[in-house]
Amino acid sequence: AQSDLNDLQNQETELYAEIGKKSLLRNSGQFPELESKLKLVQSNLKEVQASLEAVQREKTKKDRAERQTEEQCTCPECGHRNLEGVKFCQECGAKLGSSSCPACRAVLPPGTRFCGECGA
């Protein structure tokens, strides 16, 4: 019963909001105080959205860097997680990190046997 009551109250609120929007569009200027408050809220909303997007971009960038570090520390041969900065796997001795193609200098991910750029 509580859930039904909440749903009906939400529907009522949404209908009042829709009526208010239509009334504001038809009668612009009749509610100057409310209209200025609405503009302020909309401005603040844009600022918060921009801030949130910036934080999300930064998090994505950080996550990407962490994944790259994880990939460089994980042995392509045995899967052992090595300490950062180690060049050879402490478990099996395989070379860690990306290397470059001797022919074209393209960056090769760990475990790559042939260059995807030139085939060498």
CSV table of N, CA and C in Angstrom, one decimal:
chain,number,residue,atom,x,y,z
A,1,ALA,N,0.8,-1.2,0.0
A,1,ALA,CA,0.0,0.0,0.0
A,1,ALA,C,0.9,1.3,0.0
A,2,GLN,N,2.0,1.2,0.7
A,2,GLN,CA,2.9,2.4,0.8
A,2,GLN,C,3.5,2.7,-0.6
A,3,SER,N,3.8,1.6,-1.3
A,3,SER,CA,4.4,1.8,-2.6
A,3,SER,C,3.4,2.4,-3.6
A,4,ASP,N,2.2,1.9,-3.5
A,4,ASP,CA,1.1,2.5,-4.3
A,4,ASP,C,0.9,4.0,-4.0
A,5,LEU,N,0.9,4.3,-2.7
A,5,LEU,CA,0.7,5.7,-2.3
A,5,LEU,C,1.9,6.5,-2.9
A,6,ASN,N,3.1,6.1,-2.8
A,6,ASN,CA,4.3,6.8,-3.3
A,6,ASN,C,4.2,7.0,-4.8
A,7,ASP,N,3.8,6.0,-5.5
A,7,ASP,CA,3.6,6.1,-7.0
A,7,ASP,C,2.6,7.1,-7.3
A,8,LEU,N,1.4,7.1,-6.7
A,8,LEU,CA,0.4,8.1,-7.0
A,8,LEU,C,0.8,9.5,-6.6
A,9,GLN,N,1.6,9.7,-5.5
A,9,GLN,CA,2.1,11.0,-5.2
A,9,GLN,C,3.1,11.5,-6.2
A,10,ASN,N,3.9,10.6,-6.7
A,10,ASN,CA,4.9,11.0,-7.7
A,10,ASN,C,4.2,11.3,-9.0
A,11,GLN,N,3.1,10.6,-9.4
A,11,GLN,CA,2.4,10.9,-10.6
A,11,GLN,C,1.7,12.3,-10.4
A,12,GLU,N,1.2,12.6,-9.3
A,12,GLU,CA,0.5,13.9,-9.0
A,12,GLU,C,1.6,15.0,-9.1
A,13,THR,N,2.7,14.8,-8.6
A,13,THR,CA,3.8,15.8,-8.6
A,13,THR,C,4.2,16.1,-10.1
A,14,GLU,N,4.4,15.0,-10.8
A,14,GLU,CA,4.7,15.1,-12.3
A,14,GLU,C,3.7,15.9,-13.0
A,15,LEU,N,2.4,15.6,-12.7
A,15,LEU,CA,1.3,16.3,-13.4
A,15,LEU,C,1.3,17.8,-13.1
A,16,TYR,N,1.5,18.1,-11.8
A,16,TYR,CA,1.6,19.5,-11.4
A,16,TYR,C,2.8,20.2,-12.1
A,17,ALA,N,3.9,19.5,-12.2
A,17,ALA,CA,5.1,20.1,-12.9
A,17,ALA,C,4.8,20.4,-14.3
A,18,GLU,N,4.1,19.4,-15.0
A,18,GLU,CA,3.7,19.6,-16.4
A,18,GLU,C,2.8,20.8,-16.6
A,19,ILE,N,1.8,20.9,-15.7
A,19,ILE,CA,0.9,22.0,-15.7
A,19,ILE,C,1.6,23.3,-15.5
A,20,GLY,N,2.6,23.3,-14.6
A,20,GLY,CA,3.4,24.5,-14.3
A,20,GLY,C,4.2,25.0,-15.5
A,21,LYS,N,4.8,24.0,-16.2
A,21,LYS,CA,5.6,24.3,-17.4
A,21,LYS,C,4.8,24.9,-18.5
A,22,LYS,N,3.6,24.3,-18.7
A,22,LYS,CA,2.7,24.9,-19.7
A,22,LYS,C,2.2,26.2,-19.4
A,23,SER,N,1.9,26.4,-18.1
A,23,SER,CA,1.4,27.7,-17.7
A,23,SER,C,2.5,28.8,-17.8
A,24,LEU,N,3.7,28.4,-17.5
A,24,LEU,CA,4.9,29.4,-17.6
A,24,LEU,C,5.1,29.7,-19.1
A,25,LEU,N,5.0,28.8,-19.9
A,25,LEU,CA,5.2,29.1,-21.4
A,25,LEU,C,4.1,30.0,-21.9
A,26,ARG,N,2.9,29.8,-21.5
A,26,ARG,CA,1.8,30.6,-21.9
A,26,ARG,C,1.7,32.0,-21.3
A,27,ASN,N,2.2,32.1,-20.0
A,27,ASN,CA,2.1,33.3,-19.3
A,27,ASN,C,3.4,33.8,-18.8
A,28,SER,N,4.4,33.8,-19.7
A,28,SER,CA,5.7,34.3,-19.3
A,28,SER,C,5.7,35.7,-18.8
A,29,GLY,N,6.4,35.9,-17.7
A,29,GLY,CA,6.5,37.3,-17.1
A,29,GLY,C,5.5,37.5,-16.0
A,30,GLN,N,4.5,36.6,-15.8
A,30,GLN,CA,3.6,36.8,-14.7
A,30,GLN,C,4.1,36.3,-13.4
A,31,PHE,N,5.1,35.5,-13.4
A,31,PHE,CA,5.7,35.0,-12.2
A,31,PHE,C,7.2,35.4,-12.1
A,32,PRO,N,7.6,36.7,-12.1
A,32,PRO,CA,9.0,37.1,-12.2
A,32,PRO,C,9.9,36.5,-11.1
A,33,GLU,N,9.4,36.4,-9.9
A,33,GLU,CA,10.3,35.8,-8.8
A,33,GLU,C,10.6,34.4,-9.1
A,34,LEU,N,9.5,33.6,-9.4
A,34,LEU,CA,9.7,32.2,-9.7
A,34,LEU,C,10.5,32.0,-10.9
A,35,GLU,N,10.3,32.8,-11.9
A,35,GLU,CA,11.1,32.6,-13.1
A,35,GLU,C,12.6,32.9,-12.9
A,36,SER,N,12.9,33.9,-12.1
A,36,SER,CA,14.3,34.2,-11.8
A,36,SER,C,14.9,33.0,-10.9
A,37,LYS,N,14.1,32.5,-10.0
A,37,LYS,CA,14.6,31.3,-9.2
A,37,LYS,C,14.9,30.1,-10.2
A,38,LEU,N,13.9,29.9,-11.1
A,38,LEU,CA,14.1,28.8,-12.1
A,38,LEU,C,15.4,29.0,-12.9
A,39,LYS,N,15.6,30.2,-13.4
A,39,LYS,CA,16.8,30.5,-14.1
A,39,LYS,C,18.1,30.2,-13.3
A,40,LEU,N,18.0,30.6,-12.1
A,40,LEU,CA,19.2,30.4,-11.2
A,40,LEU,C,19.4,28.9,-11.0
A,41,VAL,N,18.3,28.1,-10.7
A,41,VAL,CA,18.4,26.7,-10.6
A,41,VAL,C,19.0,26.0,-11.8
A,42,GLN,N,18.5,26.5,-13.0
A,42,GLN,CA,19.0,25.9,-14.3
A,42,GLN,C,20.4,26.2,-14.5
A,43,SER,N,20.9,27.4,-14.1
A,43,SER,CA,22.3,27.8,-14.2
A,43,SER,C,23.1,26.9,-13.3
A,44,ASN,N,22.7,26.7,-12.1
A,44,ASN,CA,23.4,25.9,-11.1
A,44,ASN,C,23.4,24.5,-11.6
A,45,LEU,N,22.4,24.0,-12.2
A,45,LEU,CA,22.3,22.6,-12.7
A,45,LEU,C,23.3,22.4,-13.8
A,46,LYS,N,23.5,23.4,-14.7
A,46,LYS,CA,24.5,23.3,-15.8
A,46,LYS,C,25.9,23.2,-15.2
A,47,GLU,N,26.1,24.1,-14.2
A,47,GLU,CA,27.5,24.1,-13.6
A,47,GLU,C,27.8,22.7,-12.9
A,48,VAL,N,26.8,22.2,-12.2
A,48,VAL,CA,27.0,20.9,-11.5
A,48,VAL,C,27.2,19.8,-12.5
A,49,GLN,N,26.4,19.8,-13.6
A,49,GLN,CA,26.6,18.8,-14.7
A,49,GLN,C,28.0,18.9,-15.3
A,50,ALA,N,28.4,20.1,-15.6
A,50,ALA,CA,29.8,20.3,-16.2
A,50,ALA,C,30.8,19.8,-15.2
A,51,SER,N,30.7,20.0,-13.9
A,51,SER,CA,31.6,19.6,-12.9
A,51,SER,C,31.6,18.0,-12.8
A,52,LEU,N,30.4,17.4,-12.9
A,52,LEU,CA,30.3,16.0,-12.8
A,52,LEU,C,31.0,15.4,-14.0
A,53,GLU,N,30.7,15.9,-15.2
A,53,GLU,CA,31.4,15.4,-16.4
A,53,GLU,C,32.9,15.5,-16.3
A,54,ALA,N,33.4,16.6,-15.8
A,54,ALA,CA,34.9,16.7,-15.6
A,54,ALA,C,35.4,15.7,-14.7
A,55,VAL,N,34.7,15.4,-13.6
A,55,VAL,CA,35.1,14.4,-12.6
A,55,VAL,C,35.1,13.0,-13.3
A,56,GLN,N,34.0,12.7,-14.1
A,56,GLN,CA,33.9,11.5,-14.8
A,56,GLN,C,35.0,11.3,-15.8
A,57,ARG,N,35.4,12.3,-16.5
A,57,ARG,CA,36.5,12.2,-17.5
A,57,ARG,C,37.8,12.0,-16.8
A,58,GLU,N,38.0,12.6,-15.6
A,58,GLU,CA,39.2,12.4,-14.9
A,58,GLU,C,39.3,11.0,-14.3
A,59,LYS,N,38.2,10.5,-13.9
A,59,LYS,CA,38.1,9.1,-13.4
A,59,LYS,C,38.4,8.1,-14.5
A,60,THR,N,37.8,8.3,-15.7
A,60,THR,CA,38.1,7.5,-16.8
A,60,THR,C,39.6,7.5,-17.2
A,61,LYS,N,40.2,8.7,-17.2
A,61,LYS,CA,41.6,8.8,-17.5
A,61,LYS,C,42.4,8.0,-16.4
A,62,LYS,N,42.1,8.2,-15.2
A,62,LYS,CA,42.8,7.5,-14.1
A,62,LYS,C,42.6,6.0,-14.2
A,63,ASP,N,41.4,5.5,-14.5
A,63,ASP,CA,41.2,4.1,-14.6
A,63,ASP,C,42.0,3.5,-15.8
A,64,ARG,N,42.0,4.3,-16.9
A,64,ARG,CA,42.8,3.8,-18.1
A,64,ARG,C,44.3,3.7,-17.7
A,65,ALA,N,44.8,4.7,-17.0
A,65,ALA,CA,46.2,4.6,-16.6
A,65,ALA,C,46.5,3.4,-15.7
A,66,GLU,N,45.5,3.2,-14.7
A,66,GLU,CA,45.7,2.0,-13.8
A,66,GLU,C,45.7,0.7,-14.6
A,67,ARG,N,44.8,0.6,-15.6
A,67,ARG,CA,44.7,-0.6,-16.4
A,67,ARG,C,46.0,-0.8,-17.2
A,68,GLN,N,46.5,0.3,-17.7
A,68,GLN,CA,47.8,0.2,-18.5
A,68,GLN,C,48.9,-0.3,-17.5
A,69,THR,N,49.0,0.3,-16.3
A,69,THR,CA,50.0,-0.2,-15.4
A,69,THR,C,49.8,-1.6,-15.0
A,70,GLU,N,48.6,-2.0,-14.8
A,70,GLU,CA,48.3,-3.4,-14.5
A,70,GLU,C,48.7,-4.3,-15.6
A,71,GLU,N,48.5,-3.9,-16.9
A,71,GLU,CA,48.9,-4.7,-18.0
A,71,GLU,C,50.4,-4.9,-18.1
A,72,GLN,N,51.1,-3.8,-17.8
A,72,GLN,CA,52.5,-3.8,-17.9
A,72,GLN,C,53.1,-4.6,-16.8
A,73,CYS,N,52.5,-4.8,-15.7
A,73,CYS,CA,53.0,-5.6,-14.6
A,73,CYS,C,52.6,-7.0,-14.6
A,74,THR,N,51.6,-7.4,-15.4
A,74,THR,CA,51.1,-8.7,-15.5
A,74,THR,C,51.9,-9.5,-16.6
A,75,CYS,N,52.4,-10.6,-16.3
A,75,CYS,CA,53.2,-11.4,-17.2
A,75,CYS,C,52.4,-11.9,-18.3
A,76,PRO,N,52.7,-11.7,-19.6
A,76,PRO,CA,52.0,-12.3,-20.7
A,76,PRO,C,52.1,-13.8,-20.8
A,77,GLU,N,53.1,-14.4,-20.2
A,77,GLU,CA,53.3,-15.8,-20.3
A,77,GLU,C,52.6,-16.6,-19.2
A,78,CYS,N,52.8,-16.2,-18.0
A,78,CYS,CA,52.2,-17.0,-16.9
A,78,CYS,C,51.1,-16.3,-16.1
A,79,GLY,N,50.9,-14.9,-16.4
A,79,GLY,CA,49.8,-14.2,-15.7
A,79,GLY,C,50.1,-13.7,-14.3
A,80,HIS,N,51.4,-13.9,-13.9
A,80,HIS,CA,51.8,-13.5,-12.5
A,80,HIS,C,51.8,-11.9,-12.5
A,81,ARG,N,51.3,-11.4,-11.4
A,81,ARG,CA,51.2,-9.9,-11.1
A,81,ARG,C,52.5,-9.5,-10.5
A,82,ASN,N,53.4,-8.8,-11.2
A,82,ASN,CA,54.7,-8.4,-10.7
A,82,ASN,C,54.6,-6.9,-10.1
A,83,LEU,N,55.6,-6.6,-9.4
A,83,LEU,CA,55.7,-5.2,-8.9
A,83,LEU,C,55.9,-4.2,-10.0
A,84,GLU,N,55.5,-3.0,-9.8
A,84,GLU,CA,55.7,-2.0,-10.8
A,84,GLU,C,57.2,-1.7,-11.0
A,85,GLY,N,57.6,-1.5,-12.2
A,85,GLY,CA,59.0,-1.2,-12.5
A,85,GLY,C,59.9,-2.4,-12.8
A,86,VAL,N,59.4,-3.6,-12.5
A,86,VAL,CA,60.1,-4.8,-12.8
A,86,VAL,C,60.1,-5.0,-14.3
A,87,LYS,N,61.2,-5.4,-14.9
A,87,LYS,CA,61.3,-5.6,-16.4
A,87,LYS,C,61.1,-7.0,-16.8
A,88,PHE,N,61.3,-8.0,-15.8
A,88,PHE,CA,61.1,-9.4,-16.1
A,88,PHE,C,60.3,-10.0,-15.1
A,89,CYS,N,59.5,-11.0,-15.5
A,89,CYS,CA,58.6,-11.7,-14.5
A,89,CYS,C,59.3,-12.3,-13.4
A,90,GLN,N,58.9,-12.1,-12.2
A,90,GLN,CA,59.6,-12.7,-11.0
A,90,GLN,C,59.2,-14.2,-10.9
A,91,GLU,N,58.2,-14.6,-11.6
A,91,GLU,CA,57.8,-16.0,-11.6
A,91,GLU,C,58.4,-16.9,-12.6
A,92,CYS,N,58.4,-16.4,-13.9
A,92,CYS,CA,58.9,-17.2,-15.0
A,92,CYS,C,60.0,-16.6,-15.8
A,93,GLY,N,60.3,-15.3,-15.6
A,93,GLY,CA,61.5,-14.7,-16.2
A,93,GLY,C,61.1,-14.1,-17.6
A,94,ALA,N,59.9,-14.1,-18.0
A,94,ALA,CA,59.5,-13.5,-19.3
A,94,ALA,C,59.6,-12.0,-19.2
A,95,LYS,N,59.9,-11.4,-20.4
A,95,LYS,CA,60.0,-9.9,-20.4
A,95,LYS,C,58.6,-9.3,-20.2
A,96,LEU,N,58.6,-8.2,-19.4
A,96,LEU,CA,57.4,-7.5,-19.1
A,96,LEU,C,57.3,-6.1,-19.9
A,97,GLY,N,56.1,-5.6,-19.9
A,97,GLY,CA,56.0,-4.3,-20.5
A,97,GLY,C,55.9,-4.3,-22.0
A,98,SER,N,55.6,-3.2,-22.6
A,98,SER,CA,55.5,-3.2,-24.1
A,98,SER,C,56.9,-3.0,-24.7
A,99,SER,N,57.1,-3.5,-25.9
A,99,SER,CA,58.3,-3.3,-26.6
A,99,SER,C,58.0,-2.7,-27.9
A,100,SER,N,59.0,-2.4,-28.7
A,100,SER,CA,58.8,-1.8,-30.0
A,100,SER,C,59.3,-2.7,-31.1
A,101,CYS,N,58.7,-2.6,-32.2
A,101,CYS,CA,59.0,-3.4,-33.4
A,101,CYS,C,60.4,-3.0,-33.9
A,102,PRO,N,61.3,-3.9,-34.1
A,102,PRO,CA,62.7,-3.6,-34.5
A,102,PRO,C,62.7,-3.0,-36.0
A,103,ALA,N,61.6,-3.3,-36.7
A,103,ALA,CA,61.6,-2.8,-38.1
A,103,ALA,C,61.0,-1.4,-38.2
A,104,CYS,N,59.8,-1.2,-37.6
A,104,CYS,CA,59.1,0.1,-37.8
A,104,CYS,C,59.0,0.9,-36.5
A,105,ARG,N,59.4,0.4,-35.4
A,105,ARG,CA,59.4,1.1,-34.1
A,105,ARG,C,58.0,1.3,-33.5
A,106,ALA,N,57.0,0.6,-34.1
A,106,ALA,CA,55.6,0.6,-33.5
A,106,ALA,C,55.6,0.0,-32.1
A,107,VAL,N,54.8,0.5,-31.2
A,107,VAL,CA,54.7,-0.1,-29.8
A,107,VAL,C,54.0,-1.4,-29.9
A,108,LEU,N,54.6,-2.4,-29.3
A,108,LEU,CA,54.0,-3.7,-29.3
A,108,LEU,C,53.5,-4.1,-27.9
A,109,PRO,N,52.3,-4.5,-27.7
A,109,PRO,CA,51.9,-5.0,-26.4
A,109,PRO,C,52.6,-6.2,-25.9
A,110,PRO,N,52.6,-6.5,-24.6
A,110,PRO,CA,53.3,-7.7,-24.1
A,110,PRO,C,52.7,-8.9,-24.8
A,111,GLY,N,53.6,-9.9,-25.1
A,111,GLY,CA,53.2,-11.2,-25.7
A,111,GLY,C,53.0,-11.1,-27.2
A,112,THR,N,53.2,-10.0,-27.8
A,112,THR,CA,53.0,-9.9,-29.3
A,112,THR,C,54.1,-10.6,-30.0
A,113,ARG,N,53.8,-11.5,-30.9
A,113,ARG,CA,54.8,-12.2,-31.6
A,113,ARG,C,55.1,-11.5,-33.0
A,114,PHE,N,54.1,-10.9,-33.6
A,114,PHE,CA,54.4,-10.2,-34.8
A,114,PHE,C,53.8,-8.8,-34.8
A,115,CYS,N,54.4,-7.9,-35.5
A,115,CYS,CA,54.0,-6.5,-35.5
A,115,CYS,C,52.7,-6.3,-36.3
A,116,GLY,N,51.8,-5.6,-35.7
A,116,GLY,CA,50.5,-5.4,-36.4
A,116,GLY,C,50.6,-4.3,-37.5
A,117,GLU,N,51.7,-3.5,-37.4
A,117,GLU,CA,51.9,-2.4,-38.4
A,117,GLU,C,52.5,-2.9,-39.6
A,118,CYS,N,53.7,-3.7,-39.5
A,118,CYS,CA,54.5,-4.0,-40.6
A,118,CYS,C,54.6,-5.5,-40.8
A,119,GLY,N,54.2,-6.3,-39.9
A,119,GLY,CA,54.2,-7.8,-40.0
A,119,GLY,C,55.5,-8.4,-39.6
A,120,ALA,N,56.5,-7.6,-39.2
A,120,ALA,CA,57.8,-8.2,-38.8
A,120,ALA,C,57.7,-9.0,-37.5
